[in-house]
Every structure is written in structure tokens, then in C-alpha cells.
Amino acid sequence: MRNVILVLNAGSSSLKFSFFVDHPQEPELCLHGQIEGLAGAPHFVAKDAAGAILGERRWADGTRLGHDGAAHHLVEFLQDYRDRYQLIAVGHRVVHGGQEFSRPTRVDGEMLKKLEKLIPLAPLHQPHNLAPIRALAERAPQLPQVACFDTAFHRRQPELAQLFALPPAITGRGVRRYGFHGLSYEYIASVLPQLAPEAAAGRVVVAHLGNGASLCAMRGGRSLASTMGFTAVDGLPMGTRCGTLDPGVILYLLDELKMDARAIERLIYKESGLLGVSGISSDMRELLASDAPGAALAVDLFVYRIGRELGSLAAALGGLDALVFTAGIGEHAAAIRERVCRDAAWLGLELDTAANEAGGARISTDASRVSAWVVPTNEELMIARHTRQALSSS
């Protein structure tokens, strides 16, 4: 029997999971999958590390499984493998750790109360992240659970990089730049030294480009600045999120269009970005394949905003040694990488077109002063690592 760590990533209507065997050198993926449609048409599928389906179940339409039911189903599913695996801990992706939690932390009742107080800082994410923690605590109170925060990697940024120009009475309540996608950036920082040691030790911008998108400036593997700030809607345009928006636009929406806070929330989180601009889709693959003017405009704006933010982060770093692409778009959309790299020629980046089409790892020429790379991210493995370390520490 082998010890396994369960990694959970809870969204609003889904629960993604991965089981890692606790090997001495590195946790090893053995099972993974997700449960979708938690609010009305649940669908569970589990696969082995090679992608073969090991289990699948559909519930009747109208079934509200919820995060509690999903977590319980996962524990029951693992019982079918109890002669092979023993669950020793659960690691959770938690979007917000606030100012207090700057490292993965084992969850107890008191800590859970503190995390609930952070819900106003991430109302669309935090409640869902905490739901399976509560469910498992009720079902298996002795099972260790570890919260791994998307904000933690950025907590060591310089104080100036975290501040808004607002009165202390407001910033003192936690209104500051936090940055997100930290688990992804931390993973890239952990593997880049083996792939490109000189670049990893220098000034690097990592482009996490997916349905959620952001850039992070790192020096020596440490976060110095990020495009995301107080919330995960800041910075680049994303699949359905608008990215950076003049606060005056919010006032206009309130005063002139008479939109309330919830309507504005839907607009900036779910109806904007690539979907809002194109009027077609939030999926970059569909937009790149489309001849519609709206699709081209959405892609153009996405690339333009990456170029502007890249220049800003290069300034924060005092120059640039390497650019790293990761996440769904970053890893798979060669056309986007090419356009971003062409626009970054002024920084000294020279693209190797053939290498880019092949997917890297290095996609810049040998003569390029700034190197460019494609590095697949693995947030789940990062959480498994953290969970094992937290268990060892405790």
C-alpha cells in the first residue's frame, strides 16, 4: 500500500482533483480528474497518469451535488483502491491568504475562521475554495488538510510594489496589491534553474496565459511585481475578465447606466475580456480560427496589452534577461507567442520561428540577447510538494 496526497482545486461549479503518490524524491501523479456541474448536472471522471479513464459517473439533471457531495464522492472513490493507496493528507488551492498567510499552512478550526474573513477580498473564489475543506473536516476530522495560497508567492514583493496610493485608513484594511497565480509562478521558479540556469538567476518575466492571465516579474526566482493586484480581475484582458479598468468607468456604470454592484461584477468578471470584445468566445483557439472582425480585435487587444505590461515589468526589473510562456495559451498557442515575441524585439528578443512552432523549450535564437522559453506549469504538483512539506514540518 502506498501513501497518497489528494490535491483539490475547487471552482464555482467544479472540483478538480489529483492524487499523488508520496515518493521520497518527488510526489508522483497516479490519478486525476474532475467533477463538473456541481449545481445541477454533476459529471465525475477519473483518469490514471497516462489519461486512461478509471471511473466515470453522471448524476440526474437537477442534482445539486455541491462541493460537500463532491468531496465525499472522491473519498468513497478512493475506497475502491484501498488495497493500493492510503490517503494521508489533502492539499487545497486557496486563492487568497491575505497579509497573514505567506506560506502553505495546515488548516484547523481557528485558521478556517481567518480564511473566511478574507472572503470579501475574493468573493467569487474564496467561498468555493473553503467549501471542500469544511466538508472533509466534518467527514474525516483527523485527516490533515493544508491550504496553499495563490497570493503567497507574491508576499515578499517590495512594499512599494504592493501599495495603492490610498489613505492608510483604507490600505490598513488589506486593500493592496496581492498578485495571483502564485502557485504557477512558484512552480516555474522551481524548474527554470534546471532548464535555463543563467536566465533563472537573472531578470525574468513569466507569462501565465490561460483563461485567467497575468505576468510576473521575477529576479532570482523571487516575485518583484505582478500585473494582478487587489483582485484576479486586474491586469491583462482574460477569457471573460476585463483586466485593468479606469476606476472612473465603474463610476460611469453606476451613475449613467444605473448598474448595481452585482451587475458590474458580472460585467467585469464574466462578460468582458476575449468574450466581451469578440462577441464570439472566450476560447483563444476559437478566436484564432475565426475570420470574424471581433475575433481579430480581441486577439489584437490581448497581444497589445501583454506588450504594454511586459514593458512595465521590464522597467520594474531594470531590464530583461528572459521571457517564459506557460499555462494553456502560453504553452499551446504558437501564434500568440510569436506576436508577443515580435513586439518584444525592442527588448532584444529574437524569435526562432521553427522552435516556436515546435513548442520549445527555448524559442529564441542563440544570438538573442533576451531568451524566450515555453515551460509547462504544474500547480497541482506544487500543492502536493507543499502539503508533504507542511506535514513534515508539523
XYZ file of C-alpha atoms in Angstrom:
394
model
C 0.000 0.000 0.000
C 1.305 3.451 -0.964
C 0.570 6.747 0.774
C -1.172 9.330 -1.403
C -1.836 13.066 -1.166
C -5.095 14.427 -2.579
C -4.882 17.852 -4.254
C -8.133 19.792 -4.697
C -8.861 22.883 -6.780
C -12.450 23.981 -6.215
C -14.183 26.316 -8.656
C -17.691 27.730 -8.576
C -19.278 24.664 -10.181
C -16.449 22.151 -10.416
C -13.901 20.317 -8.316
C -10.620 19.292 -9.946
C -8.611 16.635 -8.155
C -5.259 14.878 -8.358
C -3.855 12.021 -6.293
C -0.084 11.939 -5.846
C 1.920 9.011 -4.509
C 4.187 10.283 -1.740
C 7.552 9.231 -3.175
C 10.678 10.287 -1.235
C 12.132 12.313 -4.111
C 9.025 13.868 -5.663
C 5.261 13.286 -5.422
C 4.126 11.248 -8.444
C 0.739 11.665 -10.111
C -1.333 8.456 -10.110
C -4.964 9.610 -10.517
C -6.611 12.837 -11.625
C -9.899 14.193 -12.915
C -12.777 16.464 -12.019
C -16.415 16.667 -11.054
C -18.283 19.237 -13.143
C -21.797 20.609 -12.927
C -22.000 20.593 -9.142
C -25.078 22.829 -9.162
C -27.309 20.831 -11.459
C -25.862 18.093 -13.686
C -22.832 16.502 -11.955
C -20.364 14.517 -14.027
C -17.413 12.704 -12.456
C -14.452 11.328 -14.396
C -11.154 9.948 -13.084
C -8.104 9.050 -15.163
C -4.731 7.496 -14.495
C -1.481 9.341 -15.130
C -1.493 8.231 -18.778
C -5.021 9.526 -19.347
C -6.940 6.227 -19.326
C -10.393 6.509 -17.745
C -10.623 4.648 -14.440
C -14.030 5.756 -13.296
C -16.968 7.830 -14.504
C -20.394 8.712 -13.165
C -23.240 11.023 -14.128
C -25.977 12.168 -11.790
C -29.505 13.038 -12.900
C -30.184 16.560 -14.150
C -31.230 18.775 -11.293
C -28.989 17.010 -8.764
C -27.211 19.589 -6.612
C -24.152 17.664 -5.520
C -22.269 20.700 -4.246
C -18.679 20.758 -3.033
C -19.619 18.721 0.037
C -21.054 15.872 -2.019
C -18.148 16.054 -4.480
C -15.562 15.781 -1.694
C -17.417 12.846 -0.171
C -17.609 11.097 -3.543
C -13.841 11.423 -4.013
C -13.120 9.830 -0.643
C -15.534 6.987 -1.475
C -13.935 6.584 -4.917
C -10.534 6.097 -3.317
C -12.000 3.287 -1.199
C -12.067 1.195 -4.363
C -8.266 1.447 -4.318
C -7.793 0.990 -0.565
C -5.668 -2.109 -1.138
C -3.230 0.066 -3.139
C -3.471 3.608 -1.748
C -3.861 5.183 1.667
C -4.903 8.840 1.849
C -2.588 10.690 4.250
C -3.371 14.370 3.556
C -5.259 16.835 1.374
C -3.760 19.957 -0.179
C -6.099 22.737 -1.291
C -5.617 25.619 -3.696
C -6.906 28.668 -1.840
C -6.918 31.885 -3.841
C -6.411 34.381 -1.034
C -4.160 34.250 2.004
C -4.373 37.953 2.801
C -1.460 39.612 4.559
C -1.136 36.943 7.245
C -0.609 33.731 5.290
C 2.586 33.857 3.265
C 3.242 30.102 3.129
C 1.259 26.846 2.958
C -0.397 26.225 6.299
C -2.101 23.262 7.927
C -5.772 24.059 8.462
C -7.520 23.932 11.816
C -10.760 25.449 13.026
C -9.190 28.755 14.023
C -7.378 29.156 10.725
C -10.547 28.363 8.781
C -12.284 31.254 10.548
C -9.451 33.566 9.483
C -9.744 32.411 5.876
C -13.493 33.034 5.939
C -12.796 36.650 6.938
C -10.880 37.020 3.657
C -13.960 36.222 1.554
C -14.623 39.954 0.853
C -11.186 40.097 -0.817
C -12.061 37.247 -3.210
C -15.844 36.733 -3.083
C -16.031 34.764 -6.349
C -13.288 32.297 -5.407
C -12.659 32.011 -1.671
C -16.042 30.519 -0.626
C -15.668 27.686 -3.153
C -12.062 27.022 -2.106
C -13.118 26.677 1.535
C -16.198 24.502 0.947
C -14.365 21.163 0.473
C -12.108 21.956 3.449
C -15.182 22.167 5.668
C -16.726 19.064 4.132
C -13.643 16.929 4.683
C -13.125 18.316 8.193
C -16.616 17.086 9.090
C -16.229 13.713 7.404
C -12.627 12.954 8.420
C -11.553 15.354 11.203
C -8.229 13.558 11.721
C -7.215 13.870 8.074
C -4.544 16.605 7.729
C -5.505 19.413 5.352
C -3.115 22.071 4.023
C -4.092 25.389 2.420
C -1.774 26.547 -0.374
C -2.307 30.162 -1.369
C -2.190 31.763 -4.821
C -1.114 35.027 -3.186
C 1.725 33.624 -1.038
C 4.472 33.728 -3.682
C 4.000 37.493 -4.069
C 4.056 38.386 -0.373
C 7.813 39.026 -0.473
C 7.473 41.748 -3.094
C 8.878 45.144 -2.099
C 6.388 47.150 -0.050
C 6.122 49.815 -2.737
C 5.066 47.179 -5.285
C 2.154 46.220 -3.049
C 0.795 49.686 -2.268
C -2.060 51.691 -3.773
C -1.978 55.484 -3.492
C -4.848 55.464 -1.000
C -5.106 56.717 2.599
C -3.786 54.387 5.316
C -7.297 54.046 6.732
C -8.136 52.060 3.591
C -4.861 50.269 2.842
C -4.734 49.250 6.501
C -7.852 47.174 5.934
C -5.974 44.987 3.468
C -6.639 46.969 0.295
C -3.335 46.475 -1.526
C -1.807 44.638 -4.458
C -1.609 40.916 -3.753
C -0.998 39.217 -7.096
C -2.318 35.778 -8.026
C -1.325 32.656 -9.992
C 1.416 32.373 -7.378
C 1.446 28.565 -7.321
C 2.065 28.519 -11.073
C 4.847 31.086 -10.830
C 6.413 29.260 -7.906
C 6.480 26.041 -9.921
C 8.144 27.782 -12.880
C 10.702 29.313 -10.495
C 11.457 25.829 -9.151
C 12.128 24.175 -12.543
C 13.668 27.041 -14.533
C 17.140 26.672 -12.932
C 17.457 23.156 -14.404
C 16.277 24.299 -17.828
C 17.961 27.695 -18.085
C 20.172 28.401 -15.056
C 21.527 31.750 -16.283
C 18.055 33.049 -17.073
C 16.625 31.771 -13.775
C 19.253 33.685 -11.813
C 18.510 36.903 -13.677
C 15.558 39.107 -14.611
C 12.622 37.037 -15.833
C 9.037 37.785 -16.786
C 6.746 34.756 -16.707
C 3.567 34.981 -18.790
C 0.829 32.786 -17.318
C -1.608 32.954 -20.223
C -4.816 30.971 -19.900
C -8.476 31.698 -19.284
C -7.045 33.691 -16.405
C -3.931 35.594 -17.473
C -1.186 37.547 -15.779
C 2.508 38.375 -15.923
C 5.005 38.192 -13.077
C 8.423 39.848 -12.858
C 10.982 37.709 -11.019
C 14.614 38.129 -10.110
C 16.470 35.081 -8.880
C 13.192 33.183 -8.624
C 11.540 35.778 -6.385
C 8.434 37.781 -7.285
C 9.055 41.524 -7.600
C 5.874 42.684 -9.359
C 2.738 41.272 -10.964
C 0.032 42.533 -13.297
C -2.727 41.305 -10.984
C -3.383 43.439 -7.925
C -6.150 43.520 -5.321
C -8.248 41.019 -7.271
C -7.801 38.473 -10.052
C -9.670 40.750 -12.464
C -6.761 43.212 -12.726
C -4.045 43.394 -15.376
C -4.367 41.645 -18.730
C -7.652 41.015 -20.555
C -8.616 37.375 -19.950
C -11.188 34.887 -21.160
C -14.131 36.708 -19.604
C -12.429 39.265 -17.306
C -11.729 42.798 -18.448
C -8.319 43.330 -16.885
C -7.133 46.810 -15.931
C -10.003 49.320 -15.959
C -10.049 53.019 -15.145
C -11.980 53.311 -11.830
C -13.886 56.154 -13.449
C -15.551 53.595 -15.723
C -17.063 51.948 -12.642
C -18.446 55.320 -11.529
C -19.871 55.859 -15.009
C -21.582 52.466 -14.925
C -23.085 53.319 -11.543
C -24.188 56.850 -12.346
C -25.078 56.796 -16.031
C -26.109 53.192 -16.706
C -27.583 52.703 -13.221
C -25.869 49.335 -12.828
C -25.646 47.968 -9.304
C -22.596 46.282 -7.777
C -23.674 42.766 -8.760
C -24.326 43.758 -12.374
C -20.894 45.378 -12.573
C -19.373 42.282 -11.008
C -20.903 40.101 -13.727
C -19.724 42.519 -16.404
C -16.074 42.703 -15.384
C -15.679 39.052 -14.357
C -17.918 37.078 -16.736
C -18.965 39.221 -19.713
C -15.772 41.033 -20.729
C -12.286 40.073 -21.877
C -11.948 37.976 -25.026
C -15.630 37.046 -24.882
C -16.853 40.605 -24.450
C -14.659 42.142 -27.140
C -15.143 39.386 -29.717
C -18.793 38.673 -29.024
C -17.943 35.113 -30.022
C -15.981 33.144 -27.469
C -13.604 33.252 -24.506
C -11.579 30.414 -26.048
C -8.415 31.595 -27.781
C -8.461 28.543 -30.080
C -11.844 29.544 -31.484
C -10.790 33.167 -31.895
C -7.598 32.276 -33.769
C -9.601 30.029 -36.105
C -12.273 32.667 -36.767
C -12.406 35.188 -39.641
C -14.763 37.483 -37.720
C -13.506 41.064 -37.152
C -14.466 40.844 -33.476
C -12.271 37.786 -33.012
C -9.274 39.521 -34.577
C -9.864 42.615 -32.441
C -9.962 40.558 -29.232
C -6.694 38.812 -30.123
C -5.056 42.106 -31.104
C -6.042 43.701 -27.800
C -4.805 40.694 -25.822
C -1.380 40.810 -27.515
C -1.162 44.609 -27.248
C -1.868 44.560 -23.511
C 0.745 41.837 -22.969
C 3.297 44.015 -24.752
C 2.496 47.066 -22.627
C 2.601 45.136 -19.373
C 5.814 43.399 -20.414
C 7.450 46.795 -20.889
C 6.235 47.900 -17.462
C 7.617 44.816 -15.728
C 10.920 45.072 -17.612
C 11.184 48.597 -16.216
C 10.470 47.285 -12.693
C 13.269 44.757 -13.151
C 15.701 47.255 -14.665
C 15.964 45.179 -17.824
C 15.048 41.718 -19.047
C 17.016 38.502 -19.459
C 14.269 36.002 -20.231
C 10.578 35.667 -21.078
C 8.774 32.437 -20.140
C 5.377 31.364 -21.512
C 3.178 28.978 -19.545
C -0.470 27.870 -18.987
C -2.997 26.926 -21.689
C -2.471 29.741 -24.206
C 1.170 30.249 -23.325
C 2.016 26.575 -23.802
C -0.111 25.809 -26.864
C -0.781 28.974 -28.915
C 2.325 29.402 -31.063
C 0.688 32.303 -32.923
C 0.258 34.300 -29.721
C 3.815 33.583 -28.609
C 5.128 34.699 -31.988
C 3.266 38.003 -31.897
C 4.306 38.739 -28.320
C 7.945 37.972 -29.102
C 7.895 40.068 -32.308
C 6.538 43.009 -30.320
C 9.316 42.495 -27.757
C 12.103 42.822 -30.318
C 12.905 46.265 -28.869
C 13.950 44.494 -25.648
C 16.458 42.366 -27.539
C 14.315 39.266 -28.129
C 14.835 37.435 -31.419
C 12.351 34.637 -32.104
C 13.336 31.246 -33.555
C 10.240 30.590 -35.658
C 10.839 26.864 -36.109
C 11.457 26.310 -32.408
C 8.329 28.270 -31.573
C 6.205 26.160 -33.908
C 7.678 23.033 -32.310
C 6.779 24.295 -28.844
C 10.210 24.971 -27.394
C 11.550 24.634 -24.802
C 13.751 27.540 -25.993
C 12.014 29.537 -28.715
C 14.544 32.354 -29.154
C 17.638 32.240 -31.307
C 21.034 31.524 -29.804
C 22.060 35.105 -30.621
C 19.026 36.647 -28.897
C 20.013 38.914 -26.002
C 16.742 38.062 -24.251
C 15.926 34.363 -24.272
C 12.347 33.065 -24.583
C 11.026 29.761 -23.291
C 7.930 27.572 -23.102
C 7.665 25.818 -19.740
C 4.540 23.800 -18.820
C 3.227 24.707 -15.395
C 2.075 22.228 -12.740
C 0.200 23.895 -9.893
C -1.095 20.541 -8.628
C 2.417 19.165 -8.148
C 3.382 22.383 -6.365
C 0.482 21.891 -3.945
C 1.465 18.251 -3.379
C 5.024 19.341 -2.588
C 3.797 21.966 -0.154
C 1.407 19.565 1.527
C 4.126 16.994 2.128
C 6.448 19.684 3.458
C 3.756 21.034 5.795
C 3.181 17.525 7.136
C 6.899 17.063 7.747
C 7.160 20.416 9.495
C 4.246 19.672 11.800
